[in-house]
């Protein structure tokens, strides 16, 4: 089945000083090369989002998190409907840095996913094992996938497989491992939502993707795109990644 390919930039808490330049340069690159083999999505910090969503056409934007309620007394939080109201189409949920530093657990993530879908945002749902969990990876991934609802528009969910030990470390699983793990993730999805529906979901790889390794990762049969952190902040590198689809 032909699935949508995605190249997603996760700026994390970066980009304040040169954000407009970054976005403009990436847009110019897309215009110049006419590459449209993947959807390009940028997820900058919340405060930068409204600068972009108004002006850009070739790139879509997303938040890096959302609260599970629409409004209320939750100091420091942003809701899915707020993201939607400024023109976001996507939101990252369950990134390992939030699981780790904000203690986000599956119960809360489940609610966040529901809230995002209810606000018509597409969810980029991150899953992945820690280094200490490699031996029981399948169980970890199965329990993370369990946070997904069973009843949703299947094209509204994108899975990003990001081994926690690969994020920002320069370490990447072997190509064989990536392909096998992605196949296993699809099997876990099939168990939950059925074979046909599981085939509609794009599964991306994330964790130390860079201009050098993107092409071999993107050419794997089970990889439908990449979620890029560090390398998404450098225009030449991110442009090369965008160009890496065959
Ligand atoms: P990285 O981050 O590309 O810098 O490893 C990826 C991510 O955390 O999404």
PDB file of N, CA and C in Angstrom, residues 168-234:
ATOM      1  N   UNK A 168      19.822  12.110  19.599  1.00  0.00           N
ATOM      2  CA  UNK A 168      20.900  13.059  19.899  1.00  0.00           C
ATOM      3  C   UNK A 168      22.227  12.418  20.246  1.00  0.00           C
ATOM      4  N   UNK A 169      22.399  11.126  19.992  1.00  0.00           N
ATOM      5  CA  UNK A 169      23.624  10.432  20.411  1.00  0.00           C
ATOM      6  C   UNK A 169      24.544  10.091  19.240  1.00  0.00           C
ATOM      7  N   UNK A 170      24.021  10.167  18.036  1.00  0.00           N
ATOM      8  CA  UNK A 170      24.807   9.736  16.876  1.00  0.00           C
ATOM      9  C   UNK A 170      24.752   8.226  16.687  1.00  0.00           C
ATOM     10  N   UNK A 171      24.066   7.532  17.601  1.00  0.00           N
ATOM     11  CA  UNK A 171      23.940   6.075  17.441  1.00  0.00           C
ATOM     12  C   UNK A 171      22.627   5.770  16.718  1.00  0.00           C
ATOM     13  N   UNK A 172      22.683   4.850  15.778  1.00  0.00           N
ATOM     14  CA  UNK A 172      21.485   4.493  15.011  1.00  0.00           C
ATOM     15  C   UNK A 172      21.434   2.964  14.927  1.00  0.00           C
ATOM     16  N   UNK A 173      20.263   2.360  15.077  1.00  0.00           N
ATOM     17  CA  UNK A 173      20.190   0.905  14.887  1.00  0.00           C
ATOM     18  C   UNK A 173      20.624   0.550  13.463  1.00  0.00           C
ATOM     19  N   UNK A 174      20.980  -0.710  13.232  1.00  0.00           N
ATOM     20  CA  UNK A 174      21.358  -1.083  11.865  1.00  0.00           C
ATOM     21  C   UNK A 174      20.131  -0.971  10.964  1.00  0.00           C
ATOM     22  N   UNK A 175      20.381  -0.888   9.664  1.00  0.00           N
ATOM     23  CA  UNK A 175      19.263  -0.732   8.727  1.00  0.00           C
ATOM     24  C   UNK A 175      18.316  -1.924   8.827  1.00  0.00           C
ATOM     25  N   UNK A 176      18.923  -3.106   8.985  1.00  0.00           N
ATOM     26  CA  UNK A 176      18.115  -4.313   9.148  1.00  0.00           C
ATOM     27  C   UNK A 176      17.213  -4.227  10.370  1.00  0.00           C
ATOM     28  N   UNK A 177      17.818  -3.765  11.461  1.00  0.00           N
ATOM     29  CA  UNK A 177      17.037  -3.634  12.701  1.00  0.00           C
ATOM     30  C   UNK A 177      15.877  -2.658  12.509  1.00  0.00           C
ATOM     31  N   UNK A 178      16.161  -1.523  11.890  1.00  0.00           N
ATOM     32  CA  UNK A 178      15.091  -0.524  11.700  1.00  0.00           C
ATOM     33  C   UNK A 178      13.954  -1.152  10.905  1.00  0.00           C
ATOM     34  N   UNK A 179      14.298  -1.814   9.809  1.00  0.00           N
ATOM     35  CA  UNK A 179      13.250  -2.403   8.976  1.00  0.00           C
ATOM     36  C   UNK A 179      12.445  -3.460   9.757  1.00  0.00           C
ATOM     37  N   UNK A 180      13.163  -4.318  10.511  1.00  0.00           N
ATOM     38  CA  UNK A 180      12.467  -5.365  11.276  1.00  0.00           C
ATOM     39  C   UNK A 180      11.576  -4.779  12.363  1.00  0.00           C
ATOM     40  N   UNK A 181      12.091  -3.776  13.054  1.00  0.00           N
ATOM     41  CA  UNK A 181      11.291  -3.192  14.146  1.00  0.00           C
ATOM     42  C   UNK A 181      10.032  -2.523  13.563  1.00  0.00           C
ATOM     43  N   UNK A 182      10.208  -1.842  12.444  1.00  0.00           N
ATOM     44  CA  UNK A 182       9.030  -1.207  11.816  1.00  0.00           C
ATOM     45  C   UNK A 182       7.989  -2.265  11.425  1.00  0.00           C
ATOM     46  N   UNK A 183       8.462  -3.405  10.921  1.00  0.00           N
ATOM     47  CA  UNK A 183       7.504  -4.477  10.567  1.00  0.00           C
ATOM     48  C   UNK A 183       6.785  -4.955  11.826  1.00  0.00           C
ATOM     49  N   UNK A 184       7.543  -5.076  12.916  1.00  0.00           N
ATOM     50  CA  UNK A 184       6.917  -5.526  14.162  1.00  0.00           C
ATOM     51  C   UNK A 184       5.895  -4.503  14.656  1.00  0.00           C
ATOM     52  N   UNK A 185       6.219  -3.241  14.511  1.00  0.00           N
ATOM     53  CA  UNK A 185       5.276  -2.192  14.938  1.00  0.00           C
ATOM     54  C   UNK A 185       3.983  -2.313  14.120  1.00  0.00           C
ATOM     55  N   UNK A 186       4.146  -2.579  12.819  1.00  0.00           N
ATOM     56  CA  UNK A 186       2.935  -2.707  11.998  1.00  0.00           C
ATOM     57  C   UNK A 186       2.111  -3.916  12.435  1.00  0.00           C
ATOM     58  N   UNK A 187       2.792  -4.979  12.834  1.00  0.00           N
ATOM     59  CA  UNK A 187       2.051  -6.146  13.333  1.00  0.00           C
ATOM     60  C   UNK A 187       1.304  -5.807  14.630  1.00  0.00           C
ATOM     61  N   UNK A 188       1.972  -5.042  15.500  1.00  0.00           N
ATOM     62  CA  UNK A 188       1.314  -4.641  16.754  1.00  0.00           C
ATOM     63  C   UNK A 188       0.091  -3.763  16.449  1.00  0.00           C
ATOM     64  N   UNK A 189       0.247  -2.897  15.459  1.00  0.00           N
ATOM     65  CA  UNK A 189      -0.889  -2.043  15.064  1.00  0.00           C
ATOM     66  C   UNK A 189      -2.024  -2.910  14.505  1.00  0.00           C
ATOM     67  N   UNK A 190      -1.647  -3.907  13.709  1.00  0.00           N
ATOM     68  CA  UNK A 190      -2.653  -4.776  13.089  1.00  0.00           C
ATOM     69  C   UNK A 190      -3.455  -5.510  14.163  1.00  0.00           C
ATOM     70  N   UNK A 191      -2.749  -5.919  15.219  1.00  0.00           N
ATOM     71  CA  UNK A 191      -3.440  -6.606  16.310  1.00  0.00           C
ATOM     72  C   UNK A 191      -4.479  -5.690  16.945  1.00  0.00           C
ATOM     73  N   UNK A 192      -4.147  -4.417  16.999  1.00  0.00           N
ATOM     74  CA  UNK A 192      -5.033  -3.474  17.688  1.00  0.00           C
ATOM     75  C   UNK A 192      -6.174  -2.977  16.797  1.00  0.00           C
ATOM     76  N   UNK A 193      -5.848  -2.670  15.536  1.00  0.00           N
ATOM     77  CA  UNK A 193      -6.869  -2.009  14.703  1.00  0.00           C
ATOM     78  C   UNK A 193      -7.171  -2.775  13.417  1.00  0.00           C
ATOM     79  N   UNK A 194      -6.556  -3.944  13.264  1.00  0.00           N
ATOM     80  CA  UNK A 194      -6.821  -4.740  12.060  1.00  0.00           C
ATOM     81  C   UNK A 194      -5.775  -4.480  10.991  1.00  0.00           C
ATOM     82  N   UNK A 195      -5.572  -5.476  10.158  1.00  0.00           N
ATOM     83  CA  UNK A 195      -4.508  -5.454   9.164  1.00  0.00           C
ATOM     84  C   UNK A 195      -4.666  -4.288   8.173  1.00  0.00           C
ATOM     85  N   UNK A 196      -5.876  -4.154   7.615  1.00  0.00           N
ATOM     86  CA  UNK A 196      -6.076  -3.113   6.592  1.00  0.00           C
ATOM     87  C   UNK A 196      -5.838  -1.723   7.139  1.00  0.00           C
ATOM     88  N   UNK A 197      -6.367  -1.491   8.322  1.00  0.00           N
ATOM     89  CA  UNK A 197      -6.203  -0.162   8.927  1.00  0.00           C
ATOM     90  C   UNK A 197      -4.746   0.103   9.282  1.00  0.00           C
ATOM     91  N   UNK A 198      -4.068  -0.926   9.755  1.00  0.00           N
ATOM     92  CA  UNK A 198      -2.670  -0.725  10.156  1.00  0.00           C
ATOM     93  C   UNK A 198      -1.822  -0.343   8.942  1.00  0.00           C
ATOM     94  N   UNK A 199      -2.222  -0.808   7.782  1.00  0.00           N
ATOM     95  CA  UNK A 199      -1.470  -0.486   6.572  1.00  0.00           C
ATOM     96  C   UNK A 199      -1.597   0.969   6.140  1.00  0.00           C
ATOM     97  N   UNK A 200      -2.571   1.669   6.716  1.00  0.00           N
ATOM     98  CA  UNK A 200      -2.759   3.074   6.323  1.00  0.00           C
ATOM     99  C   UNK A 200      -1.842   4.011   7.121  1.00  0.00           C
ATOM    100  N   UNK A 201      -1.252   3.492   8.172  1.00  0.00           N
ATOM    101  CA  UNK A 201      -0.500   4.359   9.083  1.00  0.00           C
ATOM    102  C   UNK A 201       0.970   4.447   8.672  1.00  0.00           C
ATOM    103  N   UNK A 202       1.452   5.679   8.501  1.00  0.00           N
ATOM    104  CA  UNK A 202       2.866   5.870   8.163  1.00  0.00           C
ATOM    105  C   UNK A 202       3.703   5.671   9.422  1.00  0.00           C
ATOM    106  N   UNK A 203       4.782   4.914   9.277  1.00  0.00           N
ATOM    107  CA  UNK A 203       5.693   4.701  10.408  1.00  0.00           C
ATOM    108  C   UNK A 203       7.044   5.326  10.061  1.00  0.00           C
ATOM    109  N   UNK A 204       7.425   6.339  10.832  1.00  0.00           N
ATOM    110  CA  UNK A 204       8.666   7.065  10.575  1.00  0.00           C
ATOM    111  C   UNK A 204       9.759   6.588  11.518  1.00  0.00           C
ATOM    112  N   UNK A 205      10.997   6.815  11.106  1.00  0.00           N
ATOM    113  CA  UNK A 205      12.111   6.550  12.018  1.00  0.00           C
ATOM    114  C   UNK A 205      12.659   7.887  12.518  1.00  0.00           C
ATOM    115  N   UNK A 206      13.063   7.942  13.786  1.00  0.00           N
ATOM    116  CA  UNK A 206      13.711   9.132  14.345  1.00  0.00           C
ATOM    117  C   UNK A 206      14.807   8.721  15.306  1.00  0.00           C
ATOM    118  N   UNK A 207      15.837   9.550  15.404  1.00  0.00           N
ATOM    119  CA  UNK A 207      16.964   9.282  16.302  1.00  0.00           C
ATOM    120  C   UNK A 207      18.259   9.373  15.520  1.00  0.00           C
ATOM    121  N   UNK A 208      18.923  10.550  15.623  1.00  0.00           N
ATOM    122  CA  UNK A 208      20.221  10.782  14.960  1.00  0.00           C
ATOM    123  C   UNK A 208      20.159  10.635  13.449  1.00  0.00           C
ATOM    124  N   UNK A 209      19.020  10.997  12.859  1.00  0.00           N
ATOM    125  CA  UNK A 209      18.953  11.052  11.386  1.00  0.00           C
ATOM    126  C   UNK A 209      19.744  12.286  10.949  1.00  0.00           C
ATOM    127  N   UNK A 210      20.578  12.122   9.939  1.00  0.00           N
ATOM    128  CA  UNK A 210      21.341  13.271   9.454  1.00  0.00           C
ATOM    129  C   UNK A 210      21.467  13.231   7.932  1.00  0.00           C
ATOM    130  N   UNK A 211      22.178  14.234   7.392  1.00  0.00           N
ATOM    131  CA  UNK A 211      22.272  14.338   5.930  1.00  0.00           C
ATOM    132  C   UNK A 211      22.969  13.124   5.326  1.00  0.00           C
ATOM    133  N   UNK A 212      23.825  12.479   6.110  1.00  0.00           N
ATOM    134  CA  UNK A 212      24.587  11.345   5.578  1.00  0.00           C
ATOM    135  C   UNK A 212      23.777  10.046   5.596  1.00  0.00           C
ATOM    136  N   UNK A 213      23.031   9.808   6.665  1.00  0.00           N
ATOM    137  CA  UNK A 213      22.365   8.491   6.777  1.00  0.00           C
ATOM    138  C   UNK A 213      20.900   8.489   6.296  1.00  0.00           C
ATOM    139  N   UNK A 214      20.355   9.677   5.977  1.00  0.00           N
ATOM    140  CA  UNK A 214      18.921   9.746   5.655  1.00  0.00           C
ATOM    141  C   UNK A 214      18.548   8.874   4.457  1.00  0.00           C
ATOM    142  N   UNK A 215      19.380   8.922   3.436  1.00  0.00           N
ATOM    143  CA  UNK A 215      19.000   8.253   2.203  1.00  0.00           C
ATOM    144  C   UNK A 215      18.859   6.739   2.399  1.00  0.00           C
ATOM    145  N   UNK A 216      19.838   6.116   3.117  1.00  0.00           N
ATOM    146  CA  UNK A 216      19.713   4.649   3.288  1.00  0.00           C
ATOM    147  C   UNK A 216      18.546   4.298   4.218  1.00  0.00           C
ATOM    148  N   UNK A 217      18.271   5.162   5.183  1.00  0.00           N
ATOM    149  CA  UNK A 217      17.132   4.880   6.075  1.00  0.00           C
ATOM    150  C   UNK A 217      15.813   5.029   5.294  1.00  0.00           C
ATOM    151  N   UNK A 218      15.749   6.101   4.491  1.00  0.00           N
ATOM    152  CA  UNK A 218      14.500   6.359   3.761  1.00  0.00           C
ATOM    153  C   UNK A 218      14.245   5.353   2.639  1.00  0.00           C
ATOM    154  N   UNK A 219      15.285   4.668   2.244  1.00  0.00           N
ATOM    155  CA  UNK A 219      15.075   3.668   1.195  1.00  0.00           C
ATOM    156  C   UNK A 219      14.648   2.312   1.732  1.00  0.00           C
ATOM    157  N   UNK A 220      14.546   2.184   3.046  1.00  0.00           N
ATOM    158  CA  UNK A 220      14.080   0.916   3.619  1.00  0.00           C
ATOM    159  C   UNK A 220      12.595   0.742   3.314  1.00  0.00           C
ATOM    160  N   UNK A 221      12.212  -0.492   3.027  1.00  0.00           N
ATOM    161  CA  UNK A 221      10.826  -0.719   2.579  1.00  0.00           C
ATOM    162  C   UNK A 221       9.793  -0.377   3.657  1.00  0.00           C
ATOM    163  N   UNK A 222      10.186  -0.497   4.929  1.00  0.00           N
ATOM    164  CA  UNK A 222       9.203  -0.292   5.997  1.00  0.00           C
ATOM    165  C   UNK A 222       9.220   1.125   6.586  1.00  0.00           C
ATOM    166  N   UNK A 223      10.029   2.006   6.009  1.00  0.00           N
ATOM    167  CA  UNK A 223      10.174   3.354   6.580  1.00  0.00           C
ATOM    168  C   UNK A 223       9.414   4.364   5.714  1.00  0.00           C
ATOM    169  N   UNK A 224       8.497   5.081   6.346  1.00  0.00           N
ATOM    170  CA  UNK A 224       7.645   6.034   5.600  1.00  0.00           C
ATOM    171  C   UNK A 224       8.033   7.485   5.854  1.00  0.00           C
ATOM    172  N   UNK A 225       9.252   7.702   6.337  1.00  0.00           N
ATOM    173  CA  UNK A 225       9.698   9.068   6.571  1.00  0.00           C
ATOM    174  C   UNK A 225      10.561   9.144   7.812  1.00  0.00           C
ATOM    175  N   UNK A 226      10.923  10.390   8.164  1.00  0.00           N
ATOM    176  CA  UNK A 226      11.817  10.574   9.318  1.00  0.00           C
ATOM    177  C   UNK A 226      11.371  11.749  10.192  1.00  0.00           C
ATOM    178  N   UNK A 227      11.666  11.613  11.470  1.00  0.00           N
ATOM    179  CA  UNK A 227      11.485  12.705  12.440  1.00  0.00           C
ATOM    180  C   UNK A 227      12.894  13.134  12.834  1.00  0.00           C
ATOM    181  N   UNK A 228      13.197  14.409  12.574  1.00  0.00           N
ATOM    182  CA  UNK A 228      14.583  14.860  12.681  1.00  0.00           C
ATOM    183  C   UNK A 228      14.713  15.949  13.740  1.00  0.00           C
ATOM    184  N   UNK A 229      15.630  15.778  14.667  1.00  0.00           N
ATOM    185  CA  UNK A 229      15.875  16.802  15.687  1.00  0.00           C
ATOM    186  C   UNK A 229      17.012  17.710  15.256  1.00  0.00           C
ATOM    187  N   UNK A 230      18.211  17.439  15.773  1.00  0.00           N
ATOM    188  CA  UNK A 230      19.376  18.309  15.552  1.00  0.00           C
ATOM    189  C   UNK A 230      19.589  18.729  14.105  1.00  0.00           C
ATOM    190  N   UNK A 231      19.523  17.780  13.187  1.00  0.00           N
ATOM    191  CA  UNK A 231      19.835  18.100  11.782  1.00  0.00           C
ATOM    192  C   UNK A 231      18.756  18.957  11.122  1.00  0.00           C
ATOM    193  N   UNK A 232      17.606  19.111  11.777  1.00  0.00           N
ATOM    194  CA  UNK A 232      16.556  19.933  11.165  1.00  0.00           C
ATOM    195  C   UNK A 232      16.820  21.419  11.390  1.00  0.00           C
ATOM    196  N   UNK A 233      17.817  21.740  12.211  1.00  0.00           N
ATOM    197  CA  UNK A 233      18.123  23.149  12.492  1.00  0.00           C
ATOM    198  C   UNK A 233      19.187  23.701  11.552  1.00  0.00           C
ATOM    199  N   UNK A 234      19.700  22.835  10.690  1.00  0.00           N
ATOM    200  CA  UNK A 234      20.716  23.292   9.728  1.00  0.00           C
ATOM    201  C   UNK A 234      20.134  23.151   8.328  1.00  0.00           C
TER     202      UNK A 234
END
